[in-house]
Tab-separated table of C-alpha atoms in Angstrom:
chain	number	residue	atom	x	y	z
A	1	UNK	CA	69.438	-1.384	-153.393
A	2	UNK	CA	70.249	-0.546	-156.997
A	3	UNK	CA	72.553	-2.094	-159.013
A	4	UNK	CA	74.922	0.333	-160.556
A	5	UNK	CA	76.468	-2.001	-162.628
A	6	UNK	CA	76.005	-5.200	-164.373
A	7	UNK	CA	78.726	-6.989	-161.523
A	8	UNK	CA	76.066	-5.279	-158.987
A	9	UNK	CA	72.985	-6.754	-160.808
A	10	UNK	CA	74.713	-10.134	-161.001
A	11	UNK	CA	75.946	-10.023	-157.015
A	12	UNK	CA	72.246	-9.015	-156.393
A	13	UNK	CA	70.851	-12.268	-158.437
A	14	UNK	CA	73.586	-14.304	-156.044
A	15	UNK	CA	72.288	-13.552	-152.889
A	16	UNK	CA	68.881	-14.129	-154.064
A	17	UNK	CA	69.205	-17.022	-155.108
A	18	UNK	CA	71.012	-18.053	-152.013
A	19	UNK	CA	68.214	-17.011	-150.176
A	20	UNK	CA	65.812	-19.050	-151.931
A	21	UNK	CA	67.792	-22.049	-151.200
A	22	UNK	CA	68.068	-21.259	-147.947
A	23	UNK	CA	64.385	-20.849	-147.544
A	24	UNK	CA	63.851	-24.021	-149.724
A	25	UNK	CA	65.947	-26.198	-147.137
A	26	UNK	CA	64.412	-24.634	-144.065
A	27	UNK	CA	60.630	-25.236	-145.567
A	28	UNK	CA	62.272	-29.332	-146.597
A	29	UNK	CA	63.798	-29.581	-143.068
A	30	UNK	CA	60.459	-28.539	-141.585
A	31	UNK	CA	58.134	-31.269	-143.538
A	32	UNK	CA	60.471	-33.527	-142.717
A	33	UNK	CA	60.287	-32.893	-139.177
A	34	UNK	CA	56.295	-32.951	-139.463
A	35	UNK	CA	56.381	-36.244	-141.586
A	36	UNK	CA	58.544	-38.088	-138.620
A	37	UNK	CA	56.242	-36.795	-136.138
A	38	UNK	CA	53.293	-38.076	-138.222
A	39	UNK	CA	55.379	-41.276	-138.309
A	40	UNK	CA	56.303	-41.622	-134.601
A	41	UNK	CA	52.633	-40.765	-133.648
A	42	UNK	CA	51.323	-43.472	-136.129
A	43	UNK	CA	53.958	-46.037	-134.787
A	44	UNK	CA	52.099	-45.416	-130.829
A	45	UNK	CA	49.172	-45.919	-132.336
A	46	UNK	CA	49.575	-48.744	-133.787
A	47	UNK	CA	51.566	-50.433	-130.497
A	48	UNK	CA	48.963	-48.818	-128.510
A	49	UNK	CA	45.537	-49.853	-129.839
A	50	UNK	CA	42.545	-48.490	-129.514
A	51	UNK	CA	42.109	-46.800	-126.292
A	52	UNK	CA	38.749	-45.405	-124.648
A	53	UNK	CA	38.679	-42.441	-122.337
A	54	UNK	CA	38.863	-43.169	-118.429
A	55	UNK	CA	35.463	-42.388	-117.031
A	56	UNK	CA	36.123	-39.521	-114.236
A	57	UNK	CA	33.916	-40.582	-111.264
A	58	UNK	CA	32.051	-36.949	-109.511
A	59	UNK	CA	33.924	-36.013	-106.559
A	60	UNK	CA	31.860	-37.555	-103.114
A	61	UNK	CA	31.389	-34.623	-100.487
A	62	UNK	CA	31.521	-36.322	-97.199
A	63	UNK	CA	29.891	-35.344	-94.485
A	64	UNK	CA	32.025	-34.441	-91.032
A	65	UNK	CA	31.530	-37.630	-88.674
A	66	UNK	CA	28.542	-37.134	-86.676
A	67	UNK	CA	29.615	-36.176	-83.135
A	68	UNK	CA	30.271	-39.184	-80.109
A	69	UNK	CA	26.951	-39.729	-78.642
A	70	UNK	CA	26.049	-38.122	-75.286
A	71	UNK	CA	25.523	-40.698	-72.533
A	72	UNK	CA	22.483	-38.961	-70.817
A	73	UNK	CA	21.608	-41.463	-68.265
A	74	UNK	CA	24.799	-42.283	-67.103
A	75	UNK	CA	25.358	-38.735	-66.378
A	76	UNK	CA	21.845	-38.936	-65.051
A	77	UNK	CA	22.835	-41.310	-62.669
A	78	UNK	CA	26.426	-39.754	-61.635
A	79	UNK	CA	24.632	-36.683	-60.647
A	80	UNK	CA	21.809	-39.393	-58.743
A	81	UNK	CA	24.819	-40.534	-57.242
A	82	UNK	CA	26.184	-37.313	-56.021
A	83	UNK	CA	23.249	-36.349	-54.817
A	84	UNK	CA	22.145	-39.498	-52.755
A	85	UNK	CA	25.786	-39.042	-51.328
A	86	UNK	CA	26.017	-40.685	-47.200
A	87	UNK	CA	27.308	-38.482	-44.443
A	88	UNK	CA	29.419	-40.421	-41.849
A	89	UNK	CA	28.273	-37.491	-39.614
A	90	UNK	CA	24.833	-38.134	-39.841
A	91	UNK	CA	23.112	-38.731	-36.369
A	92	UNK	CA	20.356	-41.665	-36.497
A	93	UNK	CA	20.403	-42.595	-32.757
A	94	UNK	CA	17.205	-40.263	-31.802
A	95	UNK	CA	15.228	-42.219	-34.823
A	96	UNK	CA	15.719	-45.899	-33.730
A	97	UNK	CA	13.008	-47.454	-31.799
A	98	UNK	CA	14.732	-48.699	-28.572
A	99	UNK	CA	12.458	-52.171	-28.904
A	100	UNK	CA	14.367	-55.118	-29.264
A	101	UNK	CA	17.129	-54.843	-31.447
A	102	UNK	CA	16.868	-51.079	-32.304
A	103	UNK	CA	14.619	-51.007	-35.564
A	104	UNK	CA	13.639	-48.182	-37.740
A	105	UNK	CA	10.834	-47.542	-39.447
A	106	UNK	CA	10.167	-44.216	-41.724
A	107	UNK	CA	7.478	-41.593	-40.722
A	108	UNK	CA	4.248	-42.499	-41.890
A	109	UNK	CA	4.908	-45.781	-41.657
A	110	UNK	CA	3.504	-47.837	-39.025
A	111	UNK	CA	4.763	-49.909	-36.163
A	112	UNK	CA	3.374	-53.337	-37.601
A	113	UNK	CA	5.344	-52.840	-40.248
A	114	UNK	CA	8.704	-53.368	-38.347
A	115	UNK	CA	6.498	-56.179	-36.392
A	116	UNK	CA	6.008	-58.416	-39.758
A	117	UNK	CA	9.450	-57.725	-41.723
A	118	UNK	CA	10.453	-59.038	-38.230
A	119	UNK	CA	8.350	-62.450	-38.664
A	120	UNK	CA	8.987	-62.522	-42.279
A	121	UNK	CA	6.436	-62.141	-43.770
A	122	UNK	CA	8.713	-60.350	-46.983
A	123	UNK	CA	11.226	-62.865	-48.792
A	124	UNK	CA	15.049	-61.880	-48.292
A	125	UNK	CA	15.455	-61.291	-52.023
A	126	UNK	CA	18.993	-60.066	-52.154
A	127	UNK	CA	22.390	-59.837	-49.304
A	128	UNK	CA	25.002	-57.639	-48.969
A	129	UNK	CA	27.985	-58.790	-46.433
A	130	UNK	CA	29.787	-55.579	-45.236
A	131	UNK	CA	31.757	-57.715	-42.715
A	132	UNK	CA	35.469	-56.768	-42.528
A	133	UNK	CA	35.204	-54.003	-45.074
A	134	UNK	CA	36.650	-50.192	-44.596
A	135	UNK	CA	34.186	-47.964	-43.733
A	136	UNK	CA	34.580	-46.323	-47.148
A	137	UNK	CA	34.308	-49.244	-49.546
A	138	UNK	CA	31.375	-50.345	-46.499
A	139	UNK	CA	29.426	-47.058	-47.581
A	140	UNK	CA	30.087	-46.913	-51.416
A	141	UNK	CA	29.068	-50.668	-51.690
A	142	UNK	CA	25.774	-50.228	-49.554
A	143	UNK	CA	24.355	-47.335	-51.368
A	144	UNK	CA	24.801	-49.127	-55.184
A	145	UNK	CA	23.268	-52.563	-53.694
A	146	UNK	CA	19.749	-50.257	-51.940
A	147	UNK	CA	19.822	-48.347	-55.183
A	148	UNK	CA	20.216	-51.193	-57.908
A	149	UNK	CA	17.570	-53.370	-55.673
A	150	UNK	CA	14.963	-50.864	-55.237
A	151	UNK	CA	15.384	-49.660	-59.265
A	152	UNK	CA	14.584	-54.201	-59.909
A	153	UNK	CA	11.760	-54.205	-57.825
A	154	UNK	CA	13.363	-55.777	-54.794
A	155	UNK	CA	11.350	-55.313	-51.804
A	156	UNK	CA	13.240	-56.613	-48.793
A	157	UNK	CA	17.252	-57.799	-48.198
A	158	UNK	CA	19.499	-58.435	-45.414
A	159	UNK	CA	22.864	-56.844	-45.100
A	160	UNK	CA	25.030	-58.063	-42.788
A	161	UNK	CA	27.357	-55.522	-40.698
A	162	UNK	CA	29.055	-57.812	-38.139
A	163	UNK	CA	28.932	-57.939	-34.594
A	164	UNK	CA	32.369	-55.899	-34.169
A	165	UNK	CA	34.455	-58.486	-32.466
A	166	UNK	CA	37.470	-58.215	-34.962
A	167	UNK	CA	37.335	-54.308	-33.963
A	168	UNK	CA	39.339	-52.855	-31.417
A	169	UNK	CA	37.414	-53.267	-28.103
A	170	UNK	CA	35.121	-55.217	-29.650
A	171	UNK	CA	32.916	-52.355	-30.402
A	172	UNK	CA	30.926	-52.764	-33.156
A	173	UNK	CA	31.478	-49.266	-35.678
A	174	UNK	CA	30.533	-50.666	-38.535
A	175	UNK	CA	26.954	-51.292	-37.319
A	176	UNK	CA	25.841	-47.889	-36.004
A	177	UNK	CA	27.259	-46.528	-39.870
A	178	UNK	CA	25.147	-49.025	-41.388
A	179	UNK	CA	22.139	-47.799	-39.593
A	180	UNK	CA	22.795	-44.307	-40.121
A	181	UNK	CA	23.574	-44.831	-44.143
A	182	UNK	CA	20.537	-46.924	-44.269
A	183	UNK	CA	17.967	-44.164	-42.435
A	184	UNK	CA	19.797	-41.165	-45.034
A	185	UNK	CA	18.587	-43.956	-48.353
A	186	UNK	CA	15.003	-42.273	-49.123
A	187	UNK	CA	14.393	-45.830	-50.832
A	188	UNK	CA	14.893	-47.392	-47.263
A	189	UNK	CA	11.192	-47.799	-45.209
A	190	UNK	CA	12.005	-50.000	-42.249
A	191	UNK	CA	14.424	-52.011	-41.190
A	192	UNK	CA	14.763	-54.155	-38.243
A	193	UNK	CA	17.696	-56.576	-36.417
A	194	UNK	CA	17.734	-60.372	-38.318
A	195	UNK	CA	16.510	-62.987	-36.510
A	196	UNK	CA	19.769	-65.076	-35.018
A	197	UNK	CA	19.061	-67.227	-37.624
A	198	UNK	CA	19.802	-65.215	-40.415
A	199	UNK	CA	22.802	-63.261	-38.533
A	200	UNK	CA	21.024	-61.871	-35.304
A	201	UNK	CA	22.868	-58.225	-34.401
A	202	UNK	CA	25.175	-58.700	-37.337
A	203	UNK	CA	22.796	-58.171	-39.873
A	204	UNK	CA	19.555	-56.428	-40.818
A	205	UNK	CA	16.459	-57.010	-42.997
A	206	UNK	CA	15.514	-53.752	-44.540
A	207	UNK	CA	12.333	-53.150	-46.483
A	208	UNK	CA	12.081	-50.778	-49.484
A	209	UNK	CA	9.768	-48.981	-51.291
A	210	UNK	CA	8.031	-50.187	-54.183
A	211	UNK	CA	9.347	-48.875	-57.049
A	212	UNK	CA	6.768	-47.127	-58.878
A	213	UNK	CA	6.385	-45.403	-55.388
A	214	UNK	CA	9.291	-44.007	-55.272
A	215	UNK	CA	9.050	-42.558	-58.462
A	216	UNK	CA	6.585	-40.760	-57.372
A	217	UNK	CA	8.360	-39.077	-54.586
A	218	UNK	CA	6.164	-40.442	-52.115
A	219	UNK	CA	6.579	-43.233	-49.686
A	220	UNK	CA	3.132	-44.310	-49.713
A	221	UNK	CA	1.705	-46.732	-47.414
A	222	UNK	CA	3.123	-50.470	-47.610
């Protein structure tokens, strides 16, 4: 703009100025500002202390839990179990021998076999009373106690069936089961009627197979 008069020239030197104040107080205002900052910051300090920076710890990668452990053998013996399963229908009459007391003894396996677990010459080791049980809990509990004794070495026990006279007519069902479970147990070799000592037709002394024998699959010769 040019001044076209000496008013102009002095109105021109008016606003100047007034802008150089203006910039004058701004530039003031703004080191003030920075001093009181410089201040405050000082004053933390100071209340503060000396401080130390925190120490940032790597981050951990953590493995996914390992997976619950398989039980293999108990599934092993589930599917034993299963497959060592009794059949109520399960005919054993035509493989008694009609002597005294109806004793069985496993092919292979000779007759004075049945002729000394009869004298006693094995130790009753273990007993299993079936008396007054349901045939179901009868069968269940029969099969665990031949298993469980043949798998600790047990060679011969007694289980005792009753003689039936609780049962309707007197007729002794439990018994013939016990002989036909016993005959379907591959770990069962002979087994013959107690002496009336030891529970006469209510019970009888069955012999098993030795134990490494029957991991062989074969019943050997006792």
């Amino acid at each position: 703009m040019k001044a076209r008069s000496l008013q102009d020239l002095k109105a021109m030197a008016k606003r100047l100025q007034a802008q150089q104040a203006e910039a004058a107080a701004k530039a003031q205002a703004a080191l003030a500002a920075q001093r009181k900052r410089q201040a405050e910051q000082q004053l933390f300090s100071r209340s503060v202390g000396r401080v130390a920076p925190l120490k940032v710890t790597p981050p951990v990668s953590l493995a996914p839990p390992p997976p619950a452990p398989i039980a293999h053998q108990h599934l092993a013996d589930e599917q034993a179990a299963l497959h060592e399963a009794l059949s109520d229908a399960f005919d054993a009459s035509t493989l008694l021998d009609t002597d005294d007391g109806l004793s069985f003894r496993r092919p292979g396996i000779g007759r004075d076999v049945t002729h000394k677990l009869r004298k006693g010459d094995w130790a009753i080791q273990r007993q299993l009373d079936l008396h007054s049980l349901r045939t179901d809990e009868a069968r269940e509990l029969l099969a665990e106690f031949i298993r469980n004794a043949q798998r600790d070495g047990v060679r011969c026990v007694r289980v005792v069936h009753g003689k039936g006279l609780g049962s309707p007519g007197k007729t002794p069902v439990l018994k013939a089961k016990v002989h036909s479970w016993l005959i379907q147990k591959k770990q069962v070799l002979a087994f013959v009627q107690a002496k009336p000592a030891e529970g006469g037709a209510g019970a009888l002394l069955v012999l098993l197979q030795p134990r490494l024998r029957v991991q062989r699959g074969s019943a050997g010769v006792v």
